[in-house]
Coordinates of C-alpha atoms in Angstrom, one line a residue:
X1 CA 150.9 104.0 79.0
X2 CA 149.9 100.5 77.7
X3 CA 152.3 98.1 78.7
X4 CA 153.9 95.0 76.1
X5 CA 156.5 93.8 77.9
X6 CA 158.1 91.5 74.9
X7 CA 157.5 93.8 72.4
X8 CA 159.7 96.1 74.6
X9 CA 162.3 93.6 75.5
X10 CA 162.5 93.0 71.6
X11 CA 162.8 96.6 70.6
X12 CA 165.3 97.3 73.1
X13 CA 167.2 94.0 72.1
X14 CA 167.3 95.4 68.3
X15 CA 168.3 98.9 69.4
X16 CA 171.4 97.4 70.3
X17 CA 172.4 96.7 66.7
X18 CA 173.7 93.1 68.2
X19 CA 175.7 90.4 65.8
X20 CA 174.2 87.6 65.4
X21 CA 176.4 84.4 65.9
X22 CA 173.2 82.3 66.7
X23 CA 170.1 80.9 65.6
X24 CA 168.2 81.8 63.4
X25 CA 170.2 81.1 60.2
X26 CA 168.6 84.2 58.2
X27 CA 170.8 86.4 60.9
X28 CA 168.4 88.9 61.2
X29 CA 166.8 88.7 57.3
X30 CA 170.0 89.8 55.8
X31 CA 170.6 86.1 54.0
X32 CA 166.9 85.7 53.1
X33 CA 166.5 86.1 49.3
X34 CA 162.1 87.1 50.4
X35 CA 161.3 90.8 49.3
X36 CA 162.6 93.8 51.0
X37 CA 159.2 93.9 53.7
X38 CA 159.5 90.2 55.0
X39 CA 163.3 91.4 55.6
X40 CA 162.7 93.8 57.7
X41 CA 160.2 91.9 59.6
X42 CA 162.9 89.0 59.8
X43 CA 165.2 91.5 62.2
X44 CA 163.0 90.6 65.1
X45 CA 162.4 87.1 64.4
X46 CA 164.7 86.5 67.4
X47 CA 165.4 83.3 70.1
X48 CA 165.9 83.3 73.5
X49 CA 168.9 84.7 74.4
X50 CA 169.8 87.1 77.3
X51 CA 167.4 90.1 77.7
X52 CA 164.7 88.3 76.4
X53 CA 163.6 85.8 78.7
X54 CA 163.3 81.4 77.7
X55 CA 159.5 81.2 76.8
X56 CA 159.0 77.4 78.8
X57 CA 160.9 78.8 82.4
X58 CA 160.0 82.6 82.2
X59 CA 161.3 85.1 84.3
X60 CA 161.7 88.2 83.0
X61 CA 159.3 90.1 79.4
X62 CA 157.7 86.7 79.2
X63 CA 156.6 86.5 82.5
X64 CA 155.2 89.4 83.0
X65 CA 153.9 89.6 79.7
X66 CA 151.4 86.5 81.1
X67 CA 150.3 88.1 84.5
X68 CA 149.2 90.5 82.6
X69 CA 147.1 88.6 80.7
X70 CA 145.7 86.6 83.5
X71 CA 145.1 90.2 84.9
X72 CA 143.6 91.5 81.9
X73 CA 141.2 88.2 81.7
X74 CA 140.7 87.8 85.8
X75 CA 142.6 84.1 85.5
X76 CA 144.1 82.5 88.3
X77 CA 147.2 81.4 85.9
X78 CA 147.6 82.6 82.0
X79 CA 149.4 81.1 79.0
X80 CA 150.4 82.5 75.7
X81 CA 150.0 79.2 73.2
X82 CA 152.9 79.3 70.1
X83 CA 151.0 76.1 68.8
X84 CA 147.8 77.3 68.3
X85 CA 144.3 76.7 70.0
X86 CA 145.3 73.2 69.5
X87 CA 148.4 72.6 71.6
X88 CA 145.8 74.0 74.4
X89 CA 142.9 71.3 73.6
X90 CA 146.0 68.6 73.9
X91 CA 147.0 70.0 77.1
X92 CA 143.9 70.9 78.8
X93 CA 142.7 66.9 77.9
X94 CA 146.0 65.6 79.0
X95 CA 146.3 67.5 81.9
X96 CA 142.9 66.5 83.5
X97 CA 142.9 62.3 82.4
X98 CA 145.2 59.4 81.9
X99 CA 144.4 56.6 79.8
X100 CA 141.2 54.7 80.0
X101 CA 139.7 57.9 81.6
X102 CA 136.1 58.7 80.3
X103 CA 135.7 62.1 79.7
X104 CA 132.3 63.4 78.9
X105 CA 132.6 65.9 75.6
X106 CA 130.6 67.9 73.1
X107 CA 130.0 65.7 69.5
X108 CA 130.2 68.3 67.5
X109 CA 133.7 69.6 68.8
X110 CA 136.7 70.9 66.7
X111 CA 138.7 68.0 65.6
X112 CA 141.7 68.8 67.7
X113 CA 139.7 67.9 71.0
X114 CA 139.2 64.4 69.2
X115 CA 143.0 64.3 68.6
X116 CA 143.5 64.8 72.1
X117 CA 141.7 62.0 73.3
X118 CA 142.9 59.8 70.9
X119 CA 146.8 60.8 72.2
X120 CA 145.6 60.5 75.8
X121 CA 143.9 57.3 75.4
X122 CA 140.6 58.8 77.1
X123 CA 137.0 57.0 76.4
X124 CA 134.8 60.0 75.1
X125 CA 130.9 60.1 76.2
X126 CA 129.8 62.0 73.3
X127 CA 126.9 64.3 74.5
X128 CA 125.1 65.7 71.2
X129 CA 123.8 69.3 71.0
X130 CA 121.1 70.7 70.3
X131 CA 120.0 72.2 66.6
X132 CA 120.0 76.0 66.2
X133 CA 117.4 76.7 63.6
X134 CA 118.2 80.3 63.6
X135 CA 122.1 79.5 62.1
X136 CA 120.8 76.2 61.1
X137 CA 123.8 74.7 62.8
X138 CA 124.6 72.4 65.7
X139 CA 124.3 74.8 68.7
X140 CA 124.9 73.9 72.5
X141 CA 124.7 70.7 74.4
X142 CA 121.7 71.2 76.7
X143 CA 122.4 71.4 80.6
X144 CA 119.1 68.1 81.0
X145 CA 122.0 66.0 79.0
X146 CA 124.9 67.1 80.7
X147 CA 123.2 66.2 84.2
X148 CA 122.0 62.9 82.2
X149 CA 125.7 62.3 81.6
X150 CA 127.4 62.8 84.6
X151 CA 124.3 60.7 86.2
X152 CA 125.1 58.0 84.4
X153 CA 128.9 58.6 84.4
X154 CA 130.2 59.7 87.8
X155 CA 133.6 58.9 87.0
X156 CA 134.1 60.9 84.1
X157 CA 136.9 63.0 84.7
X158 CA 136.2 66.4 82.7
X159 CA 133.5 67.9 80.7
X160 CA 134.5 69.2 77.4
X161 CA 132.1 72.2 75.8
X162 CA 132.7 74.6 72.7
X163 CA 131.5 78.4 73.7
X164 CA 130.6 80.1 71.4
X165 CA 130.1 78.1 68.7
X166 CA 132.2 79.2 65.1
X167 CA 129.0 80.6 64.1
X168 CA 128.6 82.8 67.4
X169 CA 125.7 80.8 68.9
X170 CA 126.2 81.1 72.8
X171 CA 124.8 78.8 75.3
X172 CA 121.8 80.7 77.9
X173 CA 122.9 77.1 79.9
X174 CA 126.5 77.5 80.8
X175 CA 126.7 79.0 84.0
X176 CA 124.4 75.8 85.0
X177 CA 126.1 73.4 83.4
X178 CA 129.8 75.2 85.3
X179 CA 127.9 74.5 88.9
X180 CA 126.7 71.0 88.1
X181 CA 130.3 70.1 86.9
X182 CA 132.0 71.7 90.3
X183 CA 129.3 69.9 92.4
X184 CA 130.5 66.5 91.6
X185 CA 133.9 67.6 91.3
X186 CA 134.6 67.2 87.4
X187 CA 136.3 70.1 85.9
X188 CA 134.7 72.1 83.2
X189 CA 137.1 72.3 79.9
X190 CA 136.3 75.4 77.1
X191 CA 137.3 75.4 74.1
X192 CA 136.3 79.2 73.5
X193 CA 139.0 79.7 70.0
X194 CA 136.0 82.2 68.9
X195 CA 135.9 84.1 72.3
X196 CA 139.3 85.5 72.9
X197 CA 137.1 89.6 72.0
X198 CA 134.2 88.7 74.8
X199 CA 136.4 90.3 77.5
X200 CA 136.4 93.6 75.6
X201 CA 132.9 94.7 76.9
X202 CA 130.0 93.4 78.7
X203 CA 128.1 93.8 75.9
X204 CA 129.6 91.0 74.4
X205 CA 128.3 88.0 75.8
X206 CA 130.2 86.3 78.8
X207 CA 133.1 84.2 78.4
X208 CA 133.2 80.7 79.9
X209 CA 136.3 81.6 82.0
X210 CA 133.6 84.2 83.6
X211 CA 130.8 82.2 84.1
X212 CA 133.1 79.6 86.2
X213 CA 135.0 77.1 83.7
X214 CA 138.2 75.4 85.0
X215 CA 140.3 75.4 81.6
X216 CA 139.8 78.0 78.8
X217 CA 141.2 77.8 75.3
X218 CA 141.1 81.1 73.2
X219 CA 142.4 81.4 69.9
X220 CA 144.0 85.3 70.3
X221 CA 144.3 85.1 66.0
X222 CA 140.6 84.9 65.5
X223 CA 139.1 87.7 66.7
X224 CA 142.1 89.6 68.1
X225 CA 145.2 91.7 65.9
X226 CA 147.5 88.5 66.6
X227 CA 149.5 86.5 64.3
X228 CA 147.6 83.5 63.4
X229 CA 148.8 80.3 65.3
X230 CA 148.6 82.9 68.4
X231 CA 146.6 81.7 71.7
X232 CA 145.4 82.1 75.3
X233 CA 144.9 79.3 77.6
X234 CA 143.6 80.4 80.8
X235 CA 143.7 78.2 84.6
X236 CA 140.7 79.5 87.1
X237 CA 140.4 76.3 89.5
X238 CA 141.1 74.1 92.5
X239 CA 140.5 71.2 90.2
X240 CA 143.4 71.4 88.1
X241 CA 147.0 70.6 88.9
X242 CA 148.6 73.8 87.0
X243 CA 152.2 72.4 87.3
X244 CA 150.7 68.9 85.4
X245 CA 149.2 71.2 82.7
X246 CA 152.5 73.7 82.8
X247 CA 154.2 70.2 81.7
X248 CA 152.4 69.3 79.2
X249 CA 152.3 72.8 77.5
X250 CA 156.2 72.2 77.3
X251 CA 155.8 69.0 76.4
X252 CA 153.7 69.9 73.2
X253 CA 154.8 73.3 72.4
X254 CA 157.7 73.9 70.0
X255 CA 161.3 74.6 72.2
X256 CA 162.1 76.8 69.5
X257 CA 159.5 80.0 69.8
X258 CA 158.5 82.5 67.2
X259 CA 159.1 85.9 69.2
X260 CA 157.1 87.5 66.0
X261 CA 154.3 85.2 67.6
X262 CA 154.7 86.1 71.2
X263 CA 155.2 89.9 70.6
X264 CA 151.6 90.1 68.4
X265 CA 149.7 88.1 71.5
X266 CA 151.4 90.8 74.2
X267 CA 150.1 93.2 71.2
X268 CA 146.6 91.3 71.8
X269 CA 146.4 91.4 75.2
X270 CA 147.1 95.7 75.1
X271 CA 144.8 96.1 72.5
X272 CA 142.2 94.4 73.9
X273 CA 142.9 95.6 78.0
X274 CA 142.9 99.5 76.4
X275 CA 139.3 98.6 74.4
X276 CA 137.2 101.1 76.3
X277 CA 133.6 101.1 76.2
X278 CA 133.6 104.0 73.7
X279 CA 135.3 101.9 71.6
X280 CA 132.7 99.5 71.7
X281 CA 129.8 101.9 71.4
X282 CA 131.9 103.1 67.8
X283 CA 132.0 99.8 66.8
X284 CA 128.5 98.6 67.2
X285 CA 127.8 101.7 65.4
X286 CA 129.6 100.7 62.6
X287 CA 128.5 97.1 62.5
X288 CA 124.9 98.5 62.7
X289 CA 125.3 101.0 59.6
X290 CA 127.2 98.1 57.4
X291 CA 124.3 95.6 58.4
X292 CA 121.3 98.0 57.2
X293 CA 123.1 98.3 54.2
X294 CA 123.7 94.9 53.6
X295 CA 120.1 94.4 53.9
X296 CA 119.0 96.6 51.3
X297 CA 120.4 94.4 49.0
X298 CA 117.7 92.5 47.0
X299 CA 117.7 88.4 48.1
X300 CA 120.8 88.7 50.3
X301 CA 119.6 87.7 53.5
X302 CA 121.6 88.5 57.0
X303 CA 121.2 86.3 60.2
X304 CA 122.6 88.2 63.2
X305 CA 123.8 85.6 65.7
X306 CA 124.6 86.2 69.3
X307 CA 128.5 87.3 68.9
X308 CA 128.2 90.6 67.4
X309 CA 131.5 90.1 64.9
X310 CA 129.6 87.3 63.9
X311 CA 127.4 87.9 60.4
X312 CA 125.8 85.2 58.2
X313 CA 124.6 86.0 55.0
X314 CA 122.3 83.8 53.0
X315 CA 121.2 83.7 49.0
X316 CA 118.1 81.9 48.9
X317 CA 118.2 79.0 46.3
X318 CA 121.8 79.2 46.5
X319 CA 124.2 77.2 48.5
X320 CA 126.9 79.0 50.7
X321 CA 129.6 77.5 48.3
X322 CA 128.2 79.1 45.5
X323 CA 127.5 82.6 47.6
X324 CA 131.3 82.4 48.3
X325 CA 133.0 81.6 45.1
X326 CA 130.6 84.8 44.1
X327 CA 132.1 87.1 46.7
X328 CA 135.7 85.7 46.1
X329 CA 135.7 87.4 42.3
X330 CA 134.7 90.2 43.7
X331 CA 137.8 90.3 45.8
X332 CA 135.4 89.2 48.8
X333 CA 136.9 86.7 51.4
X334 CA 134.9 85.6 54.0
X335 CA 135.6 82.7 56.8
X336 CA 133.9 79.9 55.5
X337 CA 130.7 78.5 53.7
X338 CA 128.5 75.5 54.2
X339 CA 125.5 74.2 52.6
X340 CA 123.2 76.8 53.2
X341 CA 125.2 80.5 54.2
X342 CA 128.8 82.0 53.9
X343 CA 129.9 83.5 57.5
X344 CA 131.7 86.8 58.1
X345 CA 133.8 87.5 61.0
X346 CA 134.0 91.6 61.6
X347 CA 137.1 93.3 62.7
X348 CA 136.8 94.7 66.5
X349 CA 137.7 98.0 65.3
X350 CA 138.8 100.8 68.0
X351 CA 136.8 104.5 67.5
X352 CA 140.4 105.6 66.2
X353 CA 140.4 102.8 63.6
X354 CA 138.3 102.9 59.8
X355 CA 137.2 100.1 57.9
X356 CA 136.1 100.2 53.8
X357 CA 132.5 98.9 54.9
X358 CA 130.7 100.9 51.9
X359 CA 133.4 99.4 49.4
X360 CA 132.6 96.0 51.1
X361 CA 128.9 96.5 50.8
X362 CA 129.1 97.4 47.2
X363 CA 131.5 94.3 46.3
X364 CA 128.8 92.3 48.2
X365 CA 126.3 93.3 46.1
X366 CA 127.8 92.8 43.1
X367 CA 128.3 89.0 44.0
X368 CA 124.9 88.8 44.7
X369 CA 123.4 90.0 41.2
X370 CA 125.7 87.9 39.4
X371 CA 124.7 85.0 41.8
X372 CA 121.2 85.5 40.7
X373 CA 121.9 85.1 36.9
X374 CA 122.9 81.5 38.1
X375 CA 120.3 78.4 37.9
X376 CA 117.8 78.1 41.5
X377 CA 119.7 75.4 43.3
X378 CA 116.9 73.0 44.5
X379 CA 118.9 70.2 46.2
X380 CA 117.0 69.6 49.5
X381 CA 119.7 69.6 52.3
X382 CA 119.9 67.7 55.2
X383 CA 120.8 67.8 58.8
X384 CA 121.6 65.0 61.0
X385 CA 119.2 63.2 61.9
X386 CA 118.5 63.3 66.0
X387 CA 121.5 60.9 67.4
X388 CA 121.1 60.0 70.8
X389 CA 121.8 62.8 73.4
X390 CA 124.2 60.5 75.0
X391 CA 126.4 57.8 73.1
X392 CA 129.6 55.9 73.6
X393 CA 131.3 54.5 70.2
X394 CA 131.6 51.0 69.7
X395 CA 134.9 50.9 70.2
X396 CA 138.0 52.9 71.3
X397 CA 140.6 54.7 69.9
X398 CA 143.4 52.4 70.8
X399 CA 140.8 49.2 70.1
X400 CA 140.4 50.9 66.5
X401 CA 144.1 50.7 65.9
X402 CA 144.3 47.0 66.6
X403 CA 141.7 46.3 64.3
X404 CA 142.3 45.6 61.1
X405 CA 140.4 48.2 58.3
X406 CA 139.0 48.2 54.7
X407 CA 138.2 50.8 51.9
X408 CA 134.2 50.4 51.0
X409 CA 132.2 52.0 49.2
X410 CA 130.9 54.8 51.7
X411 CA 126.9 54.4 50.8
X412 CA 126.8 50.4 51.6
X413 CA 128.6 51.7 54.8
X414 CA 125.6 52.2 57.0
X415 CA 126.1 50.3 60.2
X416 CA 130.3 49.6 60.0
X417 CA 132.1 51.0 62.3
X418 CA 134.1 53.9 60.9
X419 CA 138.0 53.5 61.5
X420 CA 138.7 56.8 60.4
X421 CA 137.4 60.9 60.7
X422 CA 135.6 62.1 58.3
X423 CA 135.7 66.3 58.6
X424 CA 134.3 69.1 56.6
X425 CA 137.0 71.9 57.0
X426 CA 136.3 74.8 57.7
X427 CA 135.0 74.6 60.4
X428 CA 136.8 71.1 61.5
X429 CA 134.2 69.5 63.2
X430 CA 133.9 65.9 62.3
X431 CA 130.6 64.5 60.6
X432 CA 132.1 60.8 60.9
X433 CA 134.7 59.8 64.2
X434 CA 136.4 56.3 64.5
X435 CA 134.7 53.6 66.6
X436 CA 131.0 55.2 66.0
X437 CA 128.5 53.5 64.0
X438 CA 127.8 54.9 60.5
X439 CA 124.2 55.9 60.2
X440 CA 122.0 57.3 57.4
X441 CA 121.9 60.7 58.9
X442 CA 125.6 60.9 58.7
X443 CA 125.5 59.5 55.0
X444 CA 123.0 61.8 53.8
X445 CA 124.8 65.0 55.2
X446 CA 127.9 63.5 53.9
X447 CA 126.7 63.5 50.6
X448 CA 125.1 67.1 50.6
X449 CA 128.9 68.1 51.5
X450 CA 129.9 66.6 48.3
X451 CA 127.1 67.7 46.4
X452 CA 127.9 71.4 47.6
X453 CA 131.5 71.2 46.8
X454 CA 132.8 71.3 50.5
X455 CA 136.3 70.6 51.3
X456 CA 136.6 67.5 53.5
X457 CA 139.6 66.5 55.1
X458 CA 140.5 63.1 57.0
X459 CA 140.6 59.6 56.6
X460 CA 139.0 59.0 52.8
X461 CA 139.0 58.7 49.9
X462 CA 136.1 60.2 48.7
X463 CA 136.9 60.8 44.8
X464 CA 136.9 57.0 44.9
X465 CA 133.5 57.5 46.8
X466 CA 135.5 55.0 49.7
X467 CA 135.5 55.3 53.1
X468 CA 137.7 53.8 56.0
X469 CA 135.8 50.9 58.2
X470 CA 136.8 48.3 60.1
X471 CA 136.9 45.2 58.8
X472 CA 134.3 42.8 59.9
X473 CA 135.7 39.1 60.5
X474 CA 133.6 36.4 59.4
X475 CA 132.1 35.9 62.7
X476 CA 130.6 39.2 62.0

């Protein structure tokens, strides 16, 4: 019998047929004016009240609900996240430094590890990764520059690393780079939000919390059948005060918790503890038989990273943008697109489950031929250029904020310090972060973002073609 202790206390709670003379004010859906199916969804939109346990001191569902997901993950202390994979980068970062703390982390991170720091008043050593011609993204941060990093910064007081990457690039490196960190004592922080699946099989590749990391961040709504906004954050080490980070997570996470949310993460955790390895086998299957097809259609080209829910498809002389507004009028939505590819997640079905793969191929197909009829887009594209393996900015967060800033032009901004982020969303990882220098590289990839008709989010105003910088005094 598979075991979801919330979801139970829930159910039996609504059994009752209680009145509700408490939060919240839709009491139980029946004041919503929504449509009759959110209603009935609204019944067990429920708070903490007897029976159901207080989600920041748990005692009763709750807490069981979260040894069995440090069971079901071999974790030395689990947490379900309400906030997101980002309330989990905020605490992991505030739990393991103070301010003025350097903290040695990955450059092309997801932008909530850079809000973080900023919060926590940490100096980041930014450690650049490699490039990964195969995805033709920026992969993994080599173990040569992690060792170079803690060599030259001894007192850094974590190492930050994204596993797997969004585009399902996995590091052969990090079980290396997890020693190194515990031999001088510096505790290894994962943001894994695309790896909360890799415990459903070894033939997945190994989660970080496996191979030895301290602090592990999983977004459950990614990859698993949770609500989005649903996560895991998982404690496996002597280096890390758990009743420090169990403050913070109250701290940061909302005192009023969706129970909708928590139930579809116990969901989560069953579904994935009751994935058996004929599951697996059914699925790969699958995934096989919907690749081969996909690549008997003509100029569609399929890259096959290392996460196997992972797919990148590819129109040559096309730009991913272009690839997915294609897909999208064929009723296609995929995760996101950059310059050069769109990227599929798949579904980790069970043998039980089915999936409309054929009508998916055929819809796929369709995009492509009408994608042809459009002009070859010859735009060259750049990546950025080789950045030093190991940099600090110019200045820190909390120096940026004293300073005072200016809207230029963002092509004369080469060589200003950037005051504000600068992200292409998805996937959220910043091209530009304040107190960095602004080089050509970044400009040029910048521009292909624009070109390419990327959404950017942060501090600009690009339709003006302005970007924040500090001001320079006239010393400067």
């Amino acid at each position: 019998m598979i075991k979801r202790p919330i979801f139970d206390a829930m159910k039996h709670f609504y059994s009752q047929q209680n009145h509700s003379l408490h939060v919240p004010g839709h009491k139980h859906g029946s004041l919503s004016q929504l449509p009759p199916v959110f209603r009935e969804v609204m019944r067990f939109d429920l708070t903490e009240l007897n029976g159901l346990d207080d989600f920041h001191h748990p005692e009763e569902a709750i807490k069981e609900a979260e040894e069995l997901l440090a069971q079901t993950y071999g974790a030395e202390r689990s947490f379900f996240l309400i906030n997101g994979s980002t309330v989990g980068n905020l605490a992991m970062i505030y739990t393991v430094c103070r301010p003025g703390d350097r903290v040695i982390v990955q450059r092309n991170a997801h932008k909530s590890i850079f809000h973080g720091l900023e919060l926590a008043g940490a100096l980041p050593i930014y450690v650049a990764p490699d490039w990964d011609e195969q995805t033709k993204t920026a992969g993994h941060v080599s173990f040569d520059t992690i060792e170079q990093a803690i060599h030259t910064y001894p007192d850094a007081k974590a190492v930050i690393l994204t596993h797997p990457t969004y585009f399902g690039v996995v590091s052969t490196e990090l079980k290396a780079i997890s020693d190194l960190c515990h031999q001088t004592n510096i505790p290894l922080l994962v943001d894994e939000a695309h790896g909360a699946h890799l415990q459903a099989s070894d033939l997945f590749p190994q989660s970080a919390l496996s191979i030895g990391a301290d602090l592990v961040v999983q977004s459950a709504h990614k990859t698993l059948p949770a609500m989005t906004m649903g996560s895991f954050l998982h404690v496996n080490s002597a280096l890390v005060d758990i009743e420090r980070l169990n403050h913070y997570l109250r701290m940061l996470q909302s005192s009023s918790p969706s129970y909708l949310l928590m139930a579809s993460l116990d969901d989560a955790r069953a579904y994935l503890s009751s994935f058996t390895q004929h599951d697996m086998h059914t699925f790969l299957q699958r995934r096989g038989q919907f690749v081969e097809g996909l690549k008997t259609i003509r100029k569609l080209e399929v890259i096959e990273p290392n996460d196997s829910l992972k797919l990148l498809l590819r129109v040559p002389g096309k730009s991913g943008y272009q690839l997915q507004t294609a897909l999208e009028k064929e009723k296609v939505f995929v995760e996101l697109a950059d310059p050069y590819q769109v990227l599929i997640i798949l579904p980790l079905l069970k043998a039980a489950h089915s999936y409309p793969f054929a009508e998916i191929r055929s819809c796929i197909k369709s995009a492509v031929d009408h994608l042809m009829l459009l002009p070859i887009n010859e735009m060259e594209l750049h990546h950025a250029a080789k950045q030093n393996n190991i940099s600090e900015p110019v200045l820190s967060f909390v120096e940026i904020n004293r300073q005072e800033k200016e809207w230029i032009p963002y092509m004369r901004s080469m060589g200003r310090i950037a005051a504000g982020a600068i992200t292409p969303y998805p996937p959220g990882i910043p091209l530009i972060v304040p107190g960095e220098k602004i080089t050509m590289g970044h400009l040029e990839m910048l521009e292909d973002y624009i070109a390419t008709g990327a959404t950017i989010q942060g501090e600009h105003r690009l339709k003006e073609k302005n970007i924040l910088v500090v001001k320079e005094t006239s010393e400067e």
